[in-house]
């Protein structure tokens, strides 16, 4: 009874903690980790890597000898010949038992098996590098979607705050109109502004839901209405300097990029396959050894005696010289050479593309830094202008139209500032991914 009561108390204590654990904020690092664990593309790439490892094991096992054992039991009846008496035997059942053990080992095949195994090993390396490239791409995509969600939520919060402010201002204007300090047209203009900012708030809320769906889709996570994403960035990251992209730094980043490493691995794989195809022109040498014995009821001697007397060891050395195979080897070698050339061209294409991406990211980061600083100054100026205009409006020194224009300018400056801020953050994160 005491154990049951203790269990119930523990359950009651654990229940309130469950919602809190479920609402744990999704930081950027947690989103990336979850996405990498549940992304179907990465899971498929993991299976591809496992398949290539299986092929490597097969190619490695091809270097070992093939060993087989055979046991046979025969029954013969009807007409047969007695080899000892040289007479014909009619309708006599004879039994024969045989056993053999054989082993075959290819000694030389133009190093084809050696290069096939090397190519399989390079294919495994390529699959691993492809997985790293996919993880980096997924991390960048999740970072972009995460920052877009942060931007959308800040825009929504700004729109909600702005709408609440204009509603309060509309109420004060109604009082001023009632007191005769403002014309009735001012109230109509503010009513239109309230409706416009309400529409902006609805649009911002829709953008938040769209951003949640995009991020959840990348993470393979069900899109929840209240996605608990936590902002994991501070102003110190905003102020971090953009790294100068020198030629040395560019070469270092190119050397670390898994896409370029995968392309180089593809060249080495194609080179090994080309060498294996050329090895088919060389002669092949095989060694075969065997050992067998048998027993027959038609012969004299016991089972054990015959097995000892009929032992038959063998050793065979076979040299095969390829002469003509309808140009099959020539065609395979030509295709392997063309595959090698294509791999080299593809590697150069990938290197050029990645270098262009890095240069573009560095230039865009510098541009975003300048846009952010400019947008910050503009926002400060618009905030001061709005404060002055609002004070004049409440004193009756300016019209409602001037006040609304000041609010619209401030709203645009606020939107531009948020856009510049999160775009600058993304470019810094993008450059950081190239450095890793």
Short mmCIF file of C-alpha atoms in Angstrom, two decimals:
data_model
loop_
_atom_site.label_atom_id
_atom_site.label_comp_id
_atom_site.label_asym_id
_atom_site.label_seq_id
_atom_site.Cartn_x
_atom_site.Cartn_y
_atom_site.Cartn_z
CA UNK A 1 0.00 0.00 0.00
CA UNK A 2 2.83 2.39 0.86
CA UNK A 3 4.53 1.65 -2.45
CA UNK A 4 1.34 2.47 -4.35
CA UNK A 5 0.95 5.79 -2.53
CA UNK A 6 4.61 6.66 -3.16
CA UNK A 7 4.19 5.89 -6.87
CA UNK A 8 1.12 8.13 -7.07
CA UNK A 9 2.98 11.01 -5.40
CA UNK A 10 5.88 10.66 -7.82
CA UNK A 11 3.50 10.70 -10.79
CA UNK A 12 1.79 13.84 -9.51
CA UNK A 13 5.16 15.54 -9.11
CA UNK A 14 6.24 14.52 -12.61
CA UNK A 15 3.09 15.66 -14.42
CA UNK A 16 3.62 19.44 -14.04
CA UNK A 17 7.17 19.11 -15.33
CA UNK A 18 6.06 17.50 -18.59
CA UNK A 19 4.59 20.66 -20.20
CA UNK A 20 7.65 22.63 -19.16
CA UNK A 21 9.95 20.10 -20.82
CA UNK A 22 7.77 20.13 -23.92
CA UNK A 23 8.09 23.94 -24.11
CA UNK A 24 11.87 23.94 -23.90
CA UNK A 25 13.11 26.67 -26.27
CA UNK A 26 14.43 25.53 -29.63
CA UNK A 27 17.78 27.24 -29.94
CA UNK A 28 19.56 27.28 -33.27
CA UNK A 29 21.99 24.58 -32.17
CA UNK A 30 19.14 22.35 -31.01
CA UNK A 31 17.26 22.87 -34.28
CA UNK A 32 20.32 21.91 -36.32
CA UNK A 33 21.00 18.85 -34.18
CA UNK A 34 17.39 17.69 -34.38
CA UNK A 35 17.31 18.27 -38.12
CA UNK A 36 20.46 16.22 -38.69
CA UNK A 37 19.07 13.37 -36.60
CA UNK A 38 15.69 13.25 -38.38
CA UNK A 39 16.36 14.54 -41.90
CA UNK A 40 15.43 11.85 -44.43
CA UNK A 41 18.07 12.98 -46.89
CA UNK A 42 20.83 12.38 -44.36
CA UNK A 43 19.31 9.04 -43.43
CA UNK A 44 19.31 8.03 -47.08
CA UNK A 45 22.94 9.13 -47.40
CA UNK A 46 23.83 7.02 -44.34
CA UNK A 47 22.32 3.99 -46.07
CA UNK A 48 24.31 4.81 -49.22
CA UNK A 49 27.52 4.94 -47.15
CA UNK A 50 26.70 1.56 -45.59
CA UNK A 51 26.11 0.08 -49.05
CA UNK A 52 29.47 1.32 -50.27
CA UNK A 53 31.15 -0.15 -47.21
CA UNK A 54 29.52 -3.48 -48.04
CA UNK A 55 30.95 -3.25 -51.56
CA UNK A 56 34.38 -2.51 -50.07
CA UNK A 57 34.16 -5.65 -47.93
CA UNK A 58 33.26 -7.66 -51.04
CA UNK A 59 36.23 -6.26 -52.95
CA UNK A 60 38.53 -6.98 -50.01
CA UNK A 61 37.26 -10.57 -49.73
CA UNK A 62 38.10 -11.12 -53.41
CA UNK A 63 41.80 -11.26 -52.44
CA UNK A 64 41.27 -14.38 -50.31
CA UNK A 65 41.25 -17.92 -51.78
CA UNK A 66 38.02 -19.69 -52.52
CA UNK A 67 37.71 -22.97 -50.61
CA UNK A 68 34.96 -25.54 -51.14
CA UNK A 69 34.22 -29.05 -49.90
CA UNK A 70 32.09 -31.66 -51.69
CA UNK A 71 30.54 -34.91 -50.42
CA UNK A 72 28.58 -37.12 -52.84
CA UNK A 73 26.62 -40.36 -52.50
CA UNK A 74 25.62 -42.26 -55.69
CA UNK A 75 23.34 -45.25 -56.23
CA UNK A 76 23.51 -47.15 -59.54
CA UNK A 77 21.48 -50.14 -60.63
CA UNK A 78 20.69 -51.88 -63.84
CA UNK A 79 23.34 -52.85 -66.35
CA UNK A 80 26.96 -52.12 -65.37
CA UNK A 81 30.49 -53.42 -65.88
CA UNK A 82 32.71 -55.06 -63.26
CA UNK A 83 36.06 -53.47 -64.04
CA UNK A 84 38.00 -56.13 -62.12
CA UNK A 85 36.43 -59.23 -63.74
CA UNK A 86 35.54 -57.46 -66.99
CA UNK A 87 32.07 -58.94 -67.01
CA UNK A 88 28.63 -57.38 -67.40
CA UNK A 89 26.50 -57.20 -64.28
CA UNK A 90 22.73 -57.13 -64.59
CA UNK A 91 20.36 -55.56 -62.06
CA UNK A 92 22.86 -55.16 -59.28
CA UNK A 93 22.76 -52.14 -56.99
CA UNK A 94 26.10 -50.40 -56.54
CA UNK A 95 26.88 -47.60 -54.14
CA UNK A 96 29.63 -45.00 -54.41
CA UNK A 97 30.72 -42.36 -51.89
CA UNK A 98 33.11 -39.53 -52.68
CA UNK A 99 34.56 -36.52 -50.84
CA UNK A 100 36.81 -33.72 -52.04
CA UNK A 101 38.29 -30.43 -50.85
CA UNK A 102 39.47 -27.77 -53.32
CA UNK A 103 40.95 -24.29 -53.12
CA UNK A 104 41.49 -21.68 -55.82
CA UNK A 105 43.63 -18.56 -55.57
CA UNK A 106 44.14 -15.95 -58.32
CA UNK A 107 47.83 -15.05 -58.21
CA UNK A 108 47.82 -12.26 -60.79
CA UNK A 109 45.07 -10.59 -62.81
CA UNK A 110 46.69 -7.39 -63.99
CA UNK A 111 46.16 -5.80 -60.54
CA UNK A 112 42.46 -5.48 -61.38
CA UNK A 113 41.30 -6.68 -57.97
CA UNK A 114 43.76 -4.34 -56.26
CA UNK A 115 42.52 -1.26 -58.08
CA UNK A 116 38.88 -2.33 -57.68
CA UNK A 117 39.38 -2.49 -53.93
CA UNK A 118 41.08 0.92 -53.89
CA UNK A 119 38.22 2.40 -55.92
CA UNK A 120 35.70 0.93 -53.49
CA UNK A 121 37.61 2.49 -50.58
CA UNK A 122 37.61 5.88 -52.31
CA UNK A 123 33.87 5.47 -52.94
CA UNK A 124 33.33 5.07 -49.19
CA UNK A 125 35.35 8.24 -48.55
CA UNK A 126 33.27 10.05 -51.16
CA UNK A 127 30.03 8.93 -49.55
CA UNK A 128 31.23 10.19 -46.14
CA UNK A 129 32.23 13.55 -47.65
CA UNK A 130 28.88 13.80 -49.44
CA UNK A 131 27.20 13.28 -46.08
CA UNK A 132 29.30 16.09 -44.56
CA UNK A 133 28.36 18.38 -47.44
CA UNK A 134 24.68 17.56 -46.95
CA UNK A 135 24.95 18.25 -43.23
CA UNK A 136 26.59 21.62 -43.91
CA UNK A 137 23.91 22.54 -46.45
CA UNK A 138 21.17 21.48 -44.05
CA UNK A 139 22.74 23.53 -41.24
CA UNK A 140 22.82 26.60 -43.50
CA UNK A 141 19.20 26.08 -44.59
CA UNK A 142 18.04 25.63 -40.99
CA UNK A 143 20.00 28.73 -39.95
CA UNK A 144 18.36 30.75 -42.71
CA UNK A 145 14.88 29.48 -41.78
CA UNK A 146 15.54 30.03 -38.06
CA UNK A 147 16.67 33.61 -38.57
CA UNK A 148 13.69 34.21 -40.84
CA UNK A 149 11.44 33.04 -38.01
CA UNK A 150 13.21 35.37 -35.59
CA UNK A 151 12.75 38.23 -38.05
CA UNK A 152 9.08 37.41 -38.57
CA UNK A 153 8.43 37.32 -34.84
CA UNK A 154 10.15 40.64 -34.26
CA UNK A 155 8.18 42.18 -37.11
CA UNK A 156 5.00 40.79 -35.58
CA UNK A 157 5.91 42.15 -32.14
CA UNK A 158 6.71 45.54 -33.66
CA UNK A 159 3.41 45.53 -35.59
CA UNK A 160 1.45 44.58 -32.45
CA UNK A 161 3.14 47.33 -30.44
CA UNK A 162 2.52 49.85 -33.20
CA UNK A 163 -1.12 48.84 -33.47
CA UNK A 164 -1.62 49.18 -29.70
CA UNK A 165 -0.01 52.62 -29.81
CA UNK A 166 -2.17 53.90 -32.64
CA UNK A 167 -5.29 52.62 -30.89
CA UNK A 168 -4.37 54.61 -27.78
CA UNK A 169 -3.59 57.62 -29.94
CA UNK A 170 -6.98 57.27 -31.63
CA UNK A 171 -8.67 57.34 -28.21
CA UNK A 172 -6.77 60.49 -27.23
CA UNK A 173 -7.64 62.07 -30.55
CA UNK A 174 -11.31 61.31 -29.95
CA UNK A 175 -11.02 63.23 -26.69
CA UNK A 176 -9.26 66.12 -28.44
CA UNK A 177 -11.98 66.20 -31.11
CA UNK A 178 -14.63 66.23 -28.42
CA UNK A 179 -12.81 69.14 -26.72
CA UNK A 180 -12.52 70.99 -30.02
CA UNK A 181 -8.69 70.87 -30.13
CA UNK A 182 -8.63 68.73 -33.30
CA UNK A 183 -10.95 68.61 -36.32
CA UNK A 184 -13.17 65.60 -36.97
CA UNK A 185 -11.11 64.77 -40.04
CA UNK A 186 -8.18 63.90 -37.76
CA UNK A 187 -10.28 61.14 -36.20
CA UNK A 188 -11.18 59.73 -39.62
CA UNK A 189 -7.54 59.74 -40.69
CA UNK A 190 -6.55 57.87 -37.54
CA UNK A 191 -9.34 55.34 -38.07
CA UNK A 192 -7.85 54.60 -41.48
CA UNK A 193 -4.40 54.28 -39.92
CA UNK A 194 -5.74 51.87 -37.27
CA UNK A 195 -7.20 49.66 -40.00
CA UNK A 196 -3.98 49.77 -42.01
CA UNK A 197 -1.85 48.78 -39.02
CA UNK A 198 -4.33 46.04 -38.10
CA UNK A 199 -3.86 44.62 -41.61
CA UNK A 200 -0.08 44.84 -41.17
CA UNK A 201 -0.36 42.92 -37.90
CA UNK A 202 -2.40 40.17 -39.57
CA UNK A 203 0.15 39.95 -42.39
CA UNK A 204 3.01 39.72 -39.87
CA UNK A 205 1.21 36.89 -38.03
CA UNK A 206 0.79 35.01 -41.31
CA UNK A 207 4.49 35.42 -42.01
CA UNK A 208 5.29 33.88 -38.60
CA UNK A 209 3.18 30.81 -39.36
CA UNK A 210 4.83 30.46 -42.76
CA UNK A 211 8.30 30.72 -41.21
CA UNK A 212 7.40 28.08 -38.57
CA UNK A 213 6.22 25.72 -41.30
CA UNK A 214 9.42 26.22 -43.35
CA UNK A 215 11.68 25.57 -40.35
CA UNK A 216 9.69 22.56 -39.16
CA UNK A 217 9.77 21.08 -42.67
CA UNK A 218 13.56 21.26 -42.78
CA UNK A 219 13.76 19.63 -39.35
CA UNK A 220 11.15 16.97 -40.25
CA UNK A 221 9.19 18.15 -37.23
CA UNK A 222 5.39 18.59 -37.05
CA UNK A 223 4.64 22.30 -37.40
CA UNK A 224 3.13 23.54 -34.14
CA UNK A 225 1.25 26.78 -33.82
CA UNK A 226 3.31 27.81 -30.76
CA UNK A 227 6.74 26.74 -31.91
CA UNK A 228 8.96 27.57 -28.90
CA UNK A 229 11.93 28.98 -30.79
CA UNK A 230 14.37 30.79 -28.54
CA UNK A 231 16.52 33.62 -29.82
CA UNK A 232 20.11 32.59 -29.14
CA UNK A 233 21.89 35.68 -30.44
CA UNK A 234 23.25 38.68 -28.67
CA UNK A 235 24.22 42.14 -29.82
CA UNK A 236 27.87 41.10 -29.58
CA UNK A 237 27.34 38.85 -32.60
CA UNK A 238 25.87 41.76 -34.51
CA UNK A 239 28.97 43.78 -33.84
CA UNK A 240 31.44 41.07 -34.87
CA UNK A 241 33.72 42.15 -37.68
CA UNK A 242 33.45 40.66 -41.14
CA UNK A 243 36.59 38.58 -41.85
CA UNK A 244 38.76 39.88 -44.67
CA UNK A 245 38.79 37.32 -47.49
CA UNK A 246 42.42 37.10 -48.55
CA UNK A 247 43.62 34.64 -51.18
CA UNK A 248 45.29 32.51 -48.52
CA UNK A 249 42.12 32.37 -46.46
CA UNK A 250 40.10 31.55 -49.56
CA UNK A 251 42.40 28.63 -50.39
CA UNK A 252 42.14 27.35 -46.81
CA UNK A 253 38.35 27.45 -46.93
CA UNK A 254 38.32 25.75 -50.32
CA UNK A 255 40.60 23.00 -49.04
CA UNK A 256 38.26 22.38 -46.07
CA UNK A 257 35.05 22.32 -48.10
CA UNK A 258 33.64 18.75 -48.22
CA UNK A 259 32.23 19.27 -51.71
CA UNK A 260 35.69 19.90 -53.10
CA UNK A 261 37.12 17.01 -51.10
CA UNK A 262 34.40 14.75 -52.49
CA UNK A 263 35.16 15.87 -56.04
CA UNK A 264 38.87 15.10 -55.53
CA UNK A 265 37.97 11.69 -54.14
CA UNK A 266 35.84 11.07 -57.24
CA UNK A 267 38.93 11.72 -59.40
CA UNK A 268 40.97 9.17 -57.46
CA UNK A 269 38.11 6.67 -57.69
CA UNK A 270 37.86 7.12 -61.47
CA UNK A 271 41.65 6.78 -61.78
CA UNK A 272 41.61 3.46 -59.93
CA UNK A 273 38.74 2.16 -62.07
CA UNK A 274 40.66 3.19 -65.19
CA UNK A 275 43.73 1.30 -63.94
CA UNK A 276 41.56 -1.75 -63.20
CA UNK A 277 40.11 -1.61 -66.74
CA UNK A 278 43.60 -1.49 -68.26
CA UNK A 279 44.65 -4.43 -66.10
CA UNK A 280 42.21 -6.64 -68.02
CA UNK A 281 44.67 -6.62 -70.97
CA UNK A 282 47.28 -8.53 -68.94
CA UNK A 283 47.39 -12.34 -68.57
CA UNK A 284 45.94 -13.87 -65.42
CA UNK A 285 47.49 -16.63 -63.34
CA UNK A 286 45.44 -18.95 -61.09
CA UNK A 287 46.51 -21.62 -58.63
CA UNK A 288 44.14 -24.48 -57.82
CA UNK A 289 44.72 -27.29 -55.31
CA UNK A 290 42.45 -30.20 -54.48
CA UNK A 291 42.27 -33.39 -52.44
CA UNK A 292 39.66 -36.16 -52.85
CA UNK A 293 38.86 -39.81 -52.29
CA UNK A 294 35.97 -42.21 -52.95
CA UNK A 295 34.44 -45.58 -52.10
CA UNK A 296 32.51 -47.95 -54.39
CA UNK A 297 30.55 -51.09 -53.40
CA UNK A 298 31.49 -52.68 -56.74
CA UNK A 299 35.17 -52.72 -55.76
CA UNK A 300 36.90 -54.98 -53.28
CA UNK A 301 37.92 -53.60 -49.95
CA UNK A 302 36.24 -52.09 -46.97
CA UNK A 303 34.98 -48.54 -46.82
CA UNK A 304 37.95 -47.34 -44.79
CA UNK A 305 40.46 -49.21 -46.95
CA UNK A 306 39.14 -47.79 -50.20
CA UNK A 307 39.11 -44.26 -48.83
CA UNK A 308 42.78 -44.61 -47.97
CA UNK A 309 43.77 -46.23 -51.30
CA UNK A 310 41.76 -43.90 -53.54
CA UNK A 311 43.22 -40.63 -52.30
CA UNK A 312 43.71 -38.18 -55.15
CA UNK A 313 45.61 -34.92 -54.41
CA UNK A 314 45.95 -32.40 -57.24
CA UNK A 315 47.68 -29.09 -57.98
CA UNK A 316 46.98 -26.92 -61.01
CA UNK A 317 48.58 -23.72 -62.27
CA UNK A 318 46.62 -21.99 -65.02
CA UNK A 319 47.77 -19.08 -67.19
CA UNK A 320 45.08 -17.33 -69.23
CA UNK A 321 46.20 -14.98 -72.02
CA UNK A 322 43.44 -12.73 -73.39
CA UNK A 323 43.67 -12.57 -77.17
CA UNK A 324 40.38 -11.25 -78.53
CA UNK A 325 37.03 -10.56 -76.88
CA UNK A 326 35.20 -8.51 -79.53
CA UNK A 327 36.88 -5.31 -78.23
CA UNK A 328 35.07 -5.52 -74.88
CA UNK A 329 38.18 -4.71 -72.83
CA UNK A 330 39.09 -1.87 -75.17
CA UNK A 331 35.61 -0.37 -74.84
CA UNK A 332 35.64 -0.66 -71.05
CA UNK A 333 39.06 1.00 -70.81
CA UNK A 334 37.90 3.84 -73.08
CA UNK A 335 34.80 4.43 -70.97
CA UNK A 336 36.88 4.41 -67.79
CA UNK A 337 39.25 7.01 -69.29
CA UNK A 338 36.32 9.23 -70.25
CA UNK A 339 34.88 8.87 -66.74
CA UNK A 340 38.22 10.03 -65.38
CA UNK A 341 38.20 13.10 -67.62
CA UNK A 342 34.62 13.87 -66.61
CA UNK A 343 35.55 13.60 -62.91
CA UNK A 344 38.40 16.09 -63.41
CA UNK A 345 36.14 18.55 -65.19
CA UNK A 346 33.47 18.16 -62.51
CA UNK A 347 36.04 18.79 -59.76
CA UNK A 348 37.17 22.01 -61.42
CA UNK A 349 33.53 23.04 -61.86
CA UNK A 350 32.80 22.41 -58.17
CA UNK A 351 35.88 24.35 -57.10
CA UNK A 352 34.91 27.33 -59.22
CA UNK A 353 31.35 27.24 -57.88
CA UNK A 354 32.41 27.02 -54.22
CA UNK A 355 34.96 29.82 -54.67
CA UNK A 356 32.26 32.01 -56.21
CA UNK A 357 29.92 31.21 -53.30
CA UNK A 358 32.56 32.17 -50.73
CA UNK A 359 33.47 35.42 -52.51
CA UNK A 360 29.80 36.30 -52.90
CA UNK A 361 29.14 35.55 -49.22
CA UNK A 362 32.05 37.75 -48.11
CA UNK A 363 30.94 40.66 -50.31
CA UNK A 364 27.33 40.27 -49.20
CA UNK A 365 28.44 40.25 -45.55
CA UNK A 366 30.26 43.56 -46.04
CA UNK A 367 27.22 45.03 -47.79
CA UNK A 368 24.88 43.80 -45.05
CA UNK A 369 27.15 45.33 -42.42
CA UNK A 370 26.92 48.72 -44.10
CA UNK A 371 23.16 48.36 -44.56
CA UNK A 372 22.75 47.45 -40.91
CA UNK A 373 24.71 50.46 -39.67
CA UNK A 374 22.83 52.77 -42.02
CA UNK A 375 19.45 51.31 -41.04
CA UNK A 376 20.32 51.71 -37.35
CA UNK A 377 21.08 55.42 -37.82
CA UNK A 378 17.91 55.90 -39.85
CA UNK A 379 15.79 54.18 -37.21
CA UNK A 380 17.20 56.40 -34.46
CA UNK A 381 16.43 59.51 -36.52
CA UNK A 382 12.89 58.33 -37.29
CA UNK A 383 12.28 57.56 -33.60
CA UNK A 384 13.28 61.11 -32.66
CA UNK A 385 11.15 62.54 -35.46
CA UNK A 386 8.15 60.48 -34.38
CA UNK A 387 8.53 61.55 -30.75
CA UNK A 388 8.65 65.22 -31.74
CA UNK A 389 5.73 64.93 -34.16
CA UNK A 390 3.63 63.05 -31.59
CA UNK A 391 4.27 65.75 -28.99
CA UNK A 392 3.29 68.49 -31.47
CA UNK A 393 0.17 66.57 -32.46
CA UNK A 394 -1.01 66.23 -28.88
CA UNK A 395 -0.49 69.97 -28.43
CA UNK A 396 -2.42 70.70 -31.61
CA UNK A 397 0.64 72.15 -33.35
CA UNK A 398 0.52 69.74 -36.29
CA UNK A 399 -2.07 67.82 -38.25
CA UNK A 400 -3.04 64.17 -38.03
CA UNK A 401 -1.72 63.64 -41.55
CA UNK A 402 1.77 64.76 -40.50
CA UNK A 403 1.58 62.44 -37.50
CA UNK A 404 0.53 59.49 -39.65
CA UNK A 405 3.32 60.19 -42.14
CA UNK A 406 5.83 60.23 -39.28
CA UNK A 407 4.49 56.88 -38.03
CA UNK A 408 4.72 55.34 -41.49
CA UNK A 409 8.30 56.53 -41.90
CA UNK A 410 9.18 55.09 -38.51
CA UNK A 411 7.50 51.77 -39.36
CA UNK A 412 9.45 51.51 -42.62
CA UNK A 413 12.71 52.38 -40.85
CA UNK A 414 11.94 49.74 -38.22
CA UNK A 415 11.22 47.12 -40.87
CA UNK A 416 14.40 47.98 -42.81
CA UNK A 417 16.42 47.78 -39.61
CA UNK A 418 15.10 44.33 -38.70
CA UNK A 419 15.67 43.05 -42.23
CA UNK A 420 19.25 44.36 -42.24
CA UNK A 421 19.93 42.98 -38.76
CA UNK A 422 18.89 39.39 -39.45
CA UNK A 423 20.36 39.34 -42.94
CA UNK A 424 23.69 40.50 -41.51
CA UNK A 425 23.48 37.77 -38.85
CA UNK A 426 22.84 35.13 -41.50
CA UNK A 427 25.81 36.25 -43.59
CA UNK A 428 28.06 36.04 -40.53
CA UNK A 429 26.78 32.52 -39.82
CA UNK A 430 27.31 31.58 -43.47
CA UNK A 431 30.93 32.74 -43.41
CA UNK A 432 31.43 30.88 -40.14
CA UNK A 433 30.24 27.67 -41.81
CA UNK A 434 32.92 28.02 -44.47
CA UNK A 435 35.59 28.39 -41.80
CA UNK A 436 34.62 25.15 -40.05
#
